[in-house]
Amino acid sequence: MSARPEWRSPRGVLVLGASTPVGARLCRTLLEDRALRTVMAVGLEPRERVDLPEDPRLSYHRVDLTHARPVHDLLFGTARDLGVDVVVHLALHRANDFGDRVHVQNVESLRWLLSLSERHPTLRRLVFRSHAEVYRVERGLPTLITEDHPLELSPDAPQWVRDRVEADLLACSQMGMMAGLELAVLRCAEVLAPNEGSQLHDYLRAPVCLHSAGFDPMLNVLTQEDATEALRLAVYAGGLQGLFNIPGTDTLPLSTCIRLSGRLDLPMPGPLLAPVYEARRRLRGAQFSYRINRGRFHFAAVLDGTQARQRLGYEPRHRVNWPTRH
C-alpha cells in the first residue's frame, strides 16, 4: 500500500468513548475549530444522556465495540464517507470491571481498529489514551516515571491493569509498522473527577479515609481540562508519533489529598486495609479497591512529562478544584 499524502490539520475526527466526561469535552473542544469539517462521537449510551452540543458538524453513533462487525461498518461506512482522518480511542472500561466482554472492549477492539485503519482510505492518525496504571510501582524503582519505566507485567495484577498494559503494548508495537498510519499513545495520570472511573476519587468520597500507617506517598493527578488539551494537541500533531506521559499540575502527598477533600485521615495497620475496603465495596457499591492500589498507596509515583512538553507542547495548567482549597 502506498503512503497517504502529507497533511497538516485534520478534516474529521472520530472519538471513541465520547460518552465519557473527557470524551464529551474533547468533542466540544474540537468543534471550536471552525475549519474542522466533522466530529463523529461514538458511545454506548443514548444521545440524550451524553453532554454534547448541537452542531451540524457533530454526529453521534451508538456502537458496541465488543463486536468486530459494527467497528468495521463504522469505519468503512460513515467515517469513510465523511473523510475522517483521525481516530481518538478513549473507550476503556473502568477499574473493577472484569470478564471476557470487558477484555474484548479493552484490548480486542483496539486490535480490530488498528487492523482496519491500516487499509482505510482516509484514516491517517490514531491517538490512544493509555493510563499511568500501566507502570510498575514498587520499592526500589524510580519515583519519577519516564516512558521507559518498567510496566506492570505481573500475572497477579487485576484484569483492569493487565488489559491496559496489553492494549498499551499493542498500540506501541505498531508504531512505525503501519503504512501511512501515525500512532500517538498518551499515558495519562489519573483524572480526579466524577464518572471518570477514578479509584482515588471514589476513595476520597468516604467521610473517613483509611491509609497504611507510616506511609504518605506522593501522587500526581490530572484534571479533565488538561487531559482534553493533551488529546487535542495529539490530534493536531500530524507527522508526530510516539509515547507520551501526561501528568497533571497537582503533585501532593496522599494525606494532603485527604485534607483538601475535607475528609478525616485515619492511619491503620496495612494488612487490615484490603479486607475493610473490600467490605465497603460490597456493602456500598463503591469502586475503590485497596488491593489494586496497594503499590501507589505505599510508594510515590509521579509521571515525568518532559517528552510531552518538548514534542507535543503540552504543559498542565489547571489545578484540581479541591473542596476545601481557597
GROMACS .gro file of C-alpha atoms in nm:
model
  326
    1MET     CA    1   0.000   0.000   0.000
    2SER     CA    2   0.137   0.342  -0.091
    3ALA     CA    3   0.177   0.601   0.181
    4ARG     CA    4  -0.107   0.850   0.217
    5PRO     CA    5  -0.027   1.212   0.128
    6GLU     CA    6   0.117   1.451   0.384
    7TRP     CA    7  -0.132   1.658   0.583
    8ARG     CA    8  -0.130   1.939   0.833
    9SER     CA    9  -0.470   1.967   1.004
   10PRO     CA   10  -0.743   1.705   1.038
   11ARG     CA   11  -1.058   1.726   0.832
   12GLY     CA   12  -1.262   1.494   1.053
   13VAL     CA   13  -1.216   1.328   1.392
   14LEU     CA   14  -1.378   1.010   1.524
   15VAL     CA   15  -1.393   0.996   1.907
   16LEU     CA   16  -1.448   0.652   2.057
   17GLY     CA   17  -1.567   0.686   2.417
   18ALA     CA   18  -1.737   1.021   2.358
   19SER     CA   19  -1.990   0.948   2.634
   20THR     CA   20  -1.716   0.980   2.900
   21PRO     CA   21  -1.666   1.326   3.052
   22VAL     CA   22  -1.326   1.370   2.885
   23GLY     CA   23  -1.460   1.233   2.556
   24ALA     CA   24  -1.755   1.474   2.553
   25ARG     CA   25  -1.528   1.764   2.649
   26LEU     CA   26  -1.288   1.673   2.367
   27CYS     CA   27  -1.573   1.677   2.115
   28ARG     CA   28  -1.679   2.023   2.232
   29THR     CA   29  -1.321   2.148   2.215
   30LEU     CA   30  -1.266   2.011   1.865
   31LEU     CA   31  -1.579   2.185   1.740
   32GLU     CA   32  -1.424   2.519   1.834
   33ASP     CA   33  -1.204   2.473   1.525
   34ARG     CA   34  -1.429   2.607   1.251
   35ALA     CA   35  -1.201   2.453   0.986
   36LEU     CA   36  -1.281   2.102   1.112
   37ARG     CA   37  -1.546   1.952   0.888
   38THR     CA   38  -1.686   1.679   1.111
   39VAL     CA   39  -1.670   1.519   1.455
   40MET     CA   40  -1.809   1.168   1.492
   41ALA     CA   41  -1.886   1.092   1.857
   42VAL     CA   42  -1.922   0.724   1.947
   43GLY     CA   43  -2.067   0.584   2.269
   44LEU     CA   44  -2.297   0.316   2.401
   45GLU     CA   45  -2.542   0.543   2.583
   46PRO     CA   46  -2.845   0.714   2.422
   47ARG     CA   47  -2.768   1.057   2.274
   48GLU     CA   48  -2.983   1.241   2.529
   49ARG     CA   49  -2.766   1.109   2.813
   50VAL     CA   50  -2.442   1.243   2.665
   51ASP     CA   51  -2.333   1.604   2.724
   52LEU     CA   52  -2.273   1.704   2.364
   53PRO     CA   53  -2.362   2.030   2.189
   54GLU     CA   54  -2.596   2.076   1.897
   55ASP     CA   55  -2.377   2.138   1.594
   56PRO     CA   56  -2.435   2.040   1.231
   57ARG     CA   57  -2.079   1.909   1.213
   58LEU     CA   58  -2.133   1.670   1.507
   59SER     CA   59  -2.293   1.328   1.472
   60TYR     CA   60  -2.349   1.074   1.750
   61HIS     CA   61  -2.336   0.699   1.691
   62ARG     CA   62  -2.428   0.421   1.933
   63VAL     CA   63  -2.182   0.140   1.861
   64ASP     CA   64  -2.099  -0.172   2.061
   65LEU     CA   65  -1.721  -0.201   2.032
   66THR     CA   66  -1.722  -0.561   2.159
   67HIS     CA   67  -1.825  -0.686   1.814
   68ALA     CA   68  -1.596  -0.663   1.513
   69ARG     CA   69  -1.868  -0.605   1.251
   70PRO     CA   70  -2.003  -0.277   1.397
   71VAL     CA   71  -1.646  -0.146   1.425
   72HIS     CA   72  -1.585  -0.232   1.058
   73ASP     CA   73  -1.913  -0.076   0.949
   74LEU     CA   74  -1.843   0.241   1.145
   75LEU     CA   75  -1.503   0.292   0.984
   76PHE     CA   76  -1.588   0.187   0.631
   77GLY     CA   77  -1.933   0.346   0.636
   78THR     CA   78  -1.991   0.691   0.781
   79ALA     CA   79  -1.627   0.760   0.876
   80ARG     CA   80  -1.508   0.690   0.523
   81ASP     CA   81  -1.792   0.886   0.366
   82LEU     CA   82  -1.718   1.191   0.585
   83GLY     CA   83  -1.345   1.175   0.519
   84VAL     CA   84  -1.248   1.119   0.883
   85ASP     CA   85  -0.869   1.112   0.910
   86VAL     CA   86  -0.807   1.095   1.289
   87VAL     CA   87  -0.939   0.846   1.546
   88VAL     CA   88  -0.918   0.908   1.921
   89HIS     CA   89  -0.965   0.592   2.128
   90LEU     CA   90  -1.084   0.655   2.486
   91ALA     CA   91  -1.323   0.362   2.528
   92LEU     CA   92  -1.178   0.151   2.810
   93HIS     CA   93  -1.374   0.001   3.097
   94ARG     CA   94  -1.324   0.140   3.446
   95ALA     CA   95  -1.137  -0.040   3.722
   96ASN     CA   96  -1.309  -0.341   3.884
   97ASP     CA   97  -1.493  -0.430   3.562
   98PHE     CA   98  -1.381  -0.775   3.456
   99GLY     CA   99  -1.466  -1.070   3.232
  100ASP     CA  100  -1.429  -1.170   2.870
  101ARG     CA  101  -1.654  -0.895   2.734
  102VAL     CA  102  -1.456  -0.629   2.920
  103HIS     CA  103  -1.132  -0.769   2.778
  104VAL     CA  104  -1.274  -0.757   2.426
  105GLN     CA  105  -1.358  -0.387   2.459
  106ASN     CA  106  -1.031  -0.301   2.632
  107VAL     CA  107  -0.798  -0.492   2.401
  108GLU     CA  108  -0.956  -0.669   2.105
  109SER     CA  109  -1.148  -0.363   1.985
  110LEU     CA  110  -0.815  -0.180   1.959
  111ARG     CA  111  -0.668  -0.472   1.767
  112TRP     CA  112  -0.957  -0.457   1.519
  113LEU     CA  113  -0.923  -0.081   1.494
  114LEU     CA  114  -0.553  -0.099   1.414
  115SER     CA  115  -0.603  -0.369   1.153
  116LEU     CA  116  -0.889  -0.185   0.983
  117SER     CA  117  -0.717   0.155   0.998
  118GLU     CA  118  -0.410   0.032   0.809
  119ARG     CA  119  -0.617  -0.034   0.498
  120HIS     CA  120  -0.863   0.253   0.540
  121PRO     CA  121  -0.867   0.507   0.255
  122THR     CA  122  -0.890   0.824   0.470
  123LEU     CA  123  -0.756   0.750   0.820
  124ARG     CA  124  -0.405   0.884   0.880
  125ARG     CA  125  -0.369   0.910   1.257
  126LEU     CA  126  -0.475   0.724   1.572
  127VAL     CA  127  -0.449   0.869   1.923
  128PHE     CA  128  -0.482   0.615   2.204
  129ARG     CA  129  -0.542   0.722   2.562
  130SER     CA  130  -0.347   0.489   2.785
  131HIS     CA  131  -0.307   0.520   3.163
  132ALA     CA  132  -0.035   0.571   3.421
  133GLU     CA  133  -0.153   0.250   3.587
  134VAL     CA  134   0.041   0.051   3.327
  135TYR     CA  135   0.363   0.134   3.516
  136ARG     CA  136   0.500  -0.086   3.792
  137VAL     CA  137   0.515   0.084   4.130
  138GLU     CA  138   0.727  -0.081   4.398
  139ARG     CA  139   1.018  -0.026   4.632
  140GLY     CA  140   1.349   0.023   4.451
  141LEU     CA  141   1.206   0.173   4.131
  142PRO     CA  142   1.235   0.544   4.042
  143THR     CA  143   0.955   0.762   4.176
  144LEU     CA  144   0.976   0.998   3.875
  145ILE     CA  145   0.843   0.783   3.594
  146THR     CA  146   0.970   0.827   3.238
  147GLU     CA  147   0.832   0.648   2.933
  148ASP     CA  148   1.091   0.368   2.962
  149HIS     CA  149   0.991   0.281   3.320
  150PRO     CA  150   0.907  -0.091   3.373
  151LEU     CA  151   0.546  -0.189   3.308
  152GLU     CA  152   0.323  -0.389   3.542
  153LEU     CA  153   0.354  -0.730   3.376
  154SER     CA  154   0.272  -0.943   3.680
  155PRO     CA  155   0.015  -1.217   3.608
  156ASP     CA  156  -0.124  -1.144   3.954
  157ALA     CA  157  -0.222  -0.789   3.860
  158PRO     CA  158  -0.600  -0.730   3.837
  159GLN     CA  159  -0.761  -0.761   3.495
  160TRP     CA  160  -0.814  -0.387   3.451
  161VAL     CA  161  -0.437  -0.334   3.482
  162ARG     CA  162  -0.345  -0.632   3.263
  163ASP     CA  163  -0.589  -0.515   2.996
  164ARG     CA  164  -0.445  -0.163   2.998
  165VAL     CA  165  -0.090  -0.294   2.970
  166GLU     CA  166  -0.184  -0.528   2.685
  167ALA     CA  167  -0.364  -0.254   2.493
  168ASP     CA  168  -0.078  -0.010   2.552
  169LEU     CA  169   0.183  -0.258   2.428
  170LEU     CA  170  -0.035  -0.346   2.130
  171ALA     CA  171  -0.051   0.018   2.021
  172CYS     CA  172   0.319   0.082   2.088
  173SER     CA  173   0.423  -0.229   1.892
  174GLN     CA  174   0.259  -0.089   1.579
  175MET     CA  175   0.435   0.249   1.577
  176GLY     CA  176   0.627   0.285   1.255
  177MET     CA  177   0.498  -0.051   1.131
  178MET     CA  178   0.179   0.061   0.959
  179ALA     CA  179   0.192   0.223   0.617
  180GLY     CA  180   0.059   0.577   0.632
  181LEU     CA  181  -0.093   0.546   0.982
  182GLU     CA  182   0.060   0.751   1.263
  183LEU     CA  183   0.020   0.643   1.625
  184ALA     CA  184   0.038   0.850   1.942
  185VAL     CA  185  -0.005   0.685   2.282
  186LEU     CA  186  -0.078   0.911   2.580
  187ARG     CA  187  -0.017   0.757   2.923
  188CYS     CA  188  -0.235   0.987   3.129
  189ALA     CA  189  -0.222   1.042   3.503
  190GLU     CA  190  -0.542   0.963   3.689
  191VAL     CA  191  -0.821   1.211   3.611
  192LEU     CA  192  -0.956   1.306   3.953
  193ALA     CA  193  -1.319   1.373   3.865
  194PRO     CA  194  -1.662   1.209   3.889
  195ASN     CA  195  -1.762   0.947   3.631
  196GLU     CA  196  -1.404   0.902   3.511
  197GLY     CA  197  -1.351   0.565   3.677
  198SER     CA  198  -1.104   0.724   3.919
  199GLN     CA  199  -1.016   0.496   4.207
  200LEU     CA  200  -0.875   0.788   4.405
  201HIS     CA  201  -1.192   0.994   4.355
  202ASP     CA  202  -1.402   0.710   4.495
  203TYR     CA  203  -1.157   0.668   4.785
  204LEU     CA  204  -1.186   1.037   4.873
  205ARG     CA  205  -1.566   1.028   4.878
  206ALA     CA  206  -1.572   0.836   5.207
  207PRO     CA  207  -1.607   1.051   5.524
  208VAL     CA  208  -1.306   0.871   5.671
  209CYS     CA  209  -1.008   0.778   5.453
  210LEU     CA  210  -0.802   0.490   5.590
  211HIS     CA  211  -0.440   0.453   5.489
  212SER     CA  212  -0.142   0.244   5.589
  213ALA     CA  213   0.033   0.379   5.898
  214GLY     CA  214   0.382   0.509   5.823
  215PHE     CA  215   0.320   0.572   5.451
  216ASP     CA  216   0.230   0.901   5.282
  217PRO     CA  217   0.317   0.866   4.912
  218MET     CA  218   0.331   1.148   4.660
  219LEU     CA  219   0.053   1.133   4.400
  220ASN     CA  220   0.005   1.318   4.072
  221VAL     CA  221  -0.347   1.378   3.943
  222LEU     CA  222  -0.487   1.522   3.623
  223THR     CA  223  -0.788   1.745   3.553
  224GLN     CA  224  -1.039   1.691   3.274
  225GLU     CA  225  -0.929   2.021   3.120
  226ASP     CA  226  -0.564   1.918   3.094
  227ALA     CA  227  -0.645   1.565   2.974
  228THR     CA  228  -0.859   1.717   2.699
  229GLU     CA  229  -0.586   1.961   2.598
  230ALA     CA  230  -0.328   1.681   2.574
  231LEU     CA  231  -0.560   1.483   2.348
  232ARG     CA  232  -0.633   1.790   2.134
  233LEU     CA  233  -0.262   1.854   2.087
  234ALA     CA  234  -0.210   1.490   1.987
  235VAL     CA  235  -0.493   1.512   1.732
  236TYR     CA  236  -0.328   1.811   1.564
  237ALA     CA  237   0.030   1.682   1.584
  238GLY     CA  238   0.032   1.547   1.229
  239GLY     CA  239   0.361   1.380   1.144
  240LEU     CA  240   0.447   1.312   1.509
  241GLN     CA  241   0.437   0.960   1.650
  242GLY     CA  242   0.539   0.845   1.994
  243LEU     CA  243   0.467   0.761   2.354
  244PHE     CA  244   0.395   1.046   2.594
  245ASN     CA  245   0.340   1.070   2.967
  246ILE     CA  246   0.064   1.320   3.053
  247PRO     CA  247   0.098   1.442   3.413
  248GLY     CA  248  -0.127   1.686   3.594
  249THR     CA  249  -0.043   2.006   3.779
  250ASP     CA  250  -0.118   1.870   4.127
  251THR     CA  251   0.159   1.662   4.285
  252LEU     CA  252   0.096   1.620   4.656
  253PRO     CA  253   0.101   1.367   4.940
  254LEU     CA  254  -0.193   1.137   4.997
  255SER     CA  255  -0.254   1.300   5.335
  256THR     CA  256  -0.290   1.640   5.165
  257CYS     CA  257  -0.538   1.495   4.913
  258ILE     CA  258  -0.744   1.371   5.206
  259ARG     CA  259  -0.726   1.705   5.388
  260LEU     CA  260  -0.813   1.912   5.079
  261SER     CA  261  -1.111   1.683   5.021
  262GLY     CA  262  -1.242   1.765   5.370
  263ARG     CA  263  -1.209   1.407   5.492
  264LEU     CA  264  -1.077   1.255   5.810
  265ASP     CA  265  -0.737   1.090   5.775
  266LEU     CA  266  -0.708   0.771   5.981
  267PRO     CA  267  -0.391   0.553   5.968
  268MET     CA  268  -0.432   0.180   6.022
  269PRO     CA  269  -0.213  -0.131   6.007
  270GLY     CA  270  -0.163  -0.212   5.639
  271PRO     CA  271  -0.290  -0.573   5.647
  272LEU     CA  272  -0.634  -0.458   5.767
  273LEU     CA  273  -0.700  -0.217   5.481
  274ALA     CA  274  -0.770  -0.458   5.197
  275PRO     CA  275  -1.049  -0.650   5.379
  276VAL     CA  276  -1.200  -0.328   5.519
  277TYR     CA  277  -1.223  -0.167   5.175
  278GLU     CA  278  -1.345  -0.490   5.017
  279ALA     CA  279  -1.631  -0.494   5.268
  280ARG     CA  280  -1.707  -0.129   5.184
  281ARG     CA  281  -1.709  -0.207   4.815
  282ARG     CA  282  -1.952  -0.495   4.861
  283LEU     CA  283  -2.184  -0.322   5.106
  284ARG     CA  284  -2.199   0.023   4.949
  285GLY     CA  285  -2.129  -0.048   4.583
  286ALA     CA  286  -1.809   0.157   4.597
  287GLN     CA  287  -1.542   0.118   4.331
  288PHE     CA  288  -1.225   0.168   4.533
  289SER     CA  289  -1.020  -0.145   4.599
  290TYR     CA  290  -0.720  -0.116   4.829
  291ARG     CA  291  -0.577  -0.438   4.690
  292ILE     CA  292  -0.532  -0.294   4.342
  293ASN     CA  293  -0.399   0.039   4.475
  294ARG     CA  294  -0.159  -0.102   4.732
  295GLY     CA  295   0.155  -0.010   4.536
  296ARG     CA  296   0.082   0.358   4.481
  297PHE     CA  297  -0.061   0.396   4.834
  298HIS     CA  298   0.279   0.293   4.969
  299PHE     CA  299   0.532   0.428   4.716
  300ALA     CA  300   0.547   0.755   4.525
  301ALA     CA  301   0.477   0.750   4.150
  302VAL     CA  302   0.486   1.077   3.953
  303LEU     CA  303   0.489   1.098   3.574
  304ASP     CA  304   0.773   1.282   3.402
  305GLY     CA  305   0.611   1.496   3.131
  306THR     CA  306   0.931   1.607   2.956
  307GLN     CA  307   0.855   1.429   2.628
  308ALA     CA  308   0.502   1.569   2.611
  309ARG     CA  309   0.630   1.920   2.684
  310GLN     CA  310   0.911   1.913   2.432
  311ARG     CA  311   0.739   1.730   2.147
  312LEU     CA  312   0.365   1.790   2.192
  313GLY     CA  313   0.384   2.130   2.355
  314TYR     CA  314   0.177   2.003   2.647
  315GLU     CA  315   0.201   2.174   2.987
  316PRO     CA  316  -0.054   2.105   3.263
  317ARG     CA  317  -0.221   2.434   3.354
  318HIS     CA  318  -0.530   2.351   3.561
  319ARG     CA  319  -0.530   2.256   3.927
  320VAL     CA  320  -0.782   2.024   4.084
  321ASN     CA  321  -1.081   2.207   4.232
  322TRP     CA  322  -1.036   2.066   4.582
  323PRO     CA  323  -1.344   2.116   4.805
  324THR     CA  324  -1.152   2.295   5.083
  325ARG     CA  325  -0.898   2.490   4.876
  326HIS     CA  326  -0.949   2.867   4.897
   0.00000   0.00000   0.00000
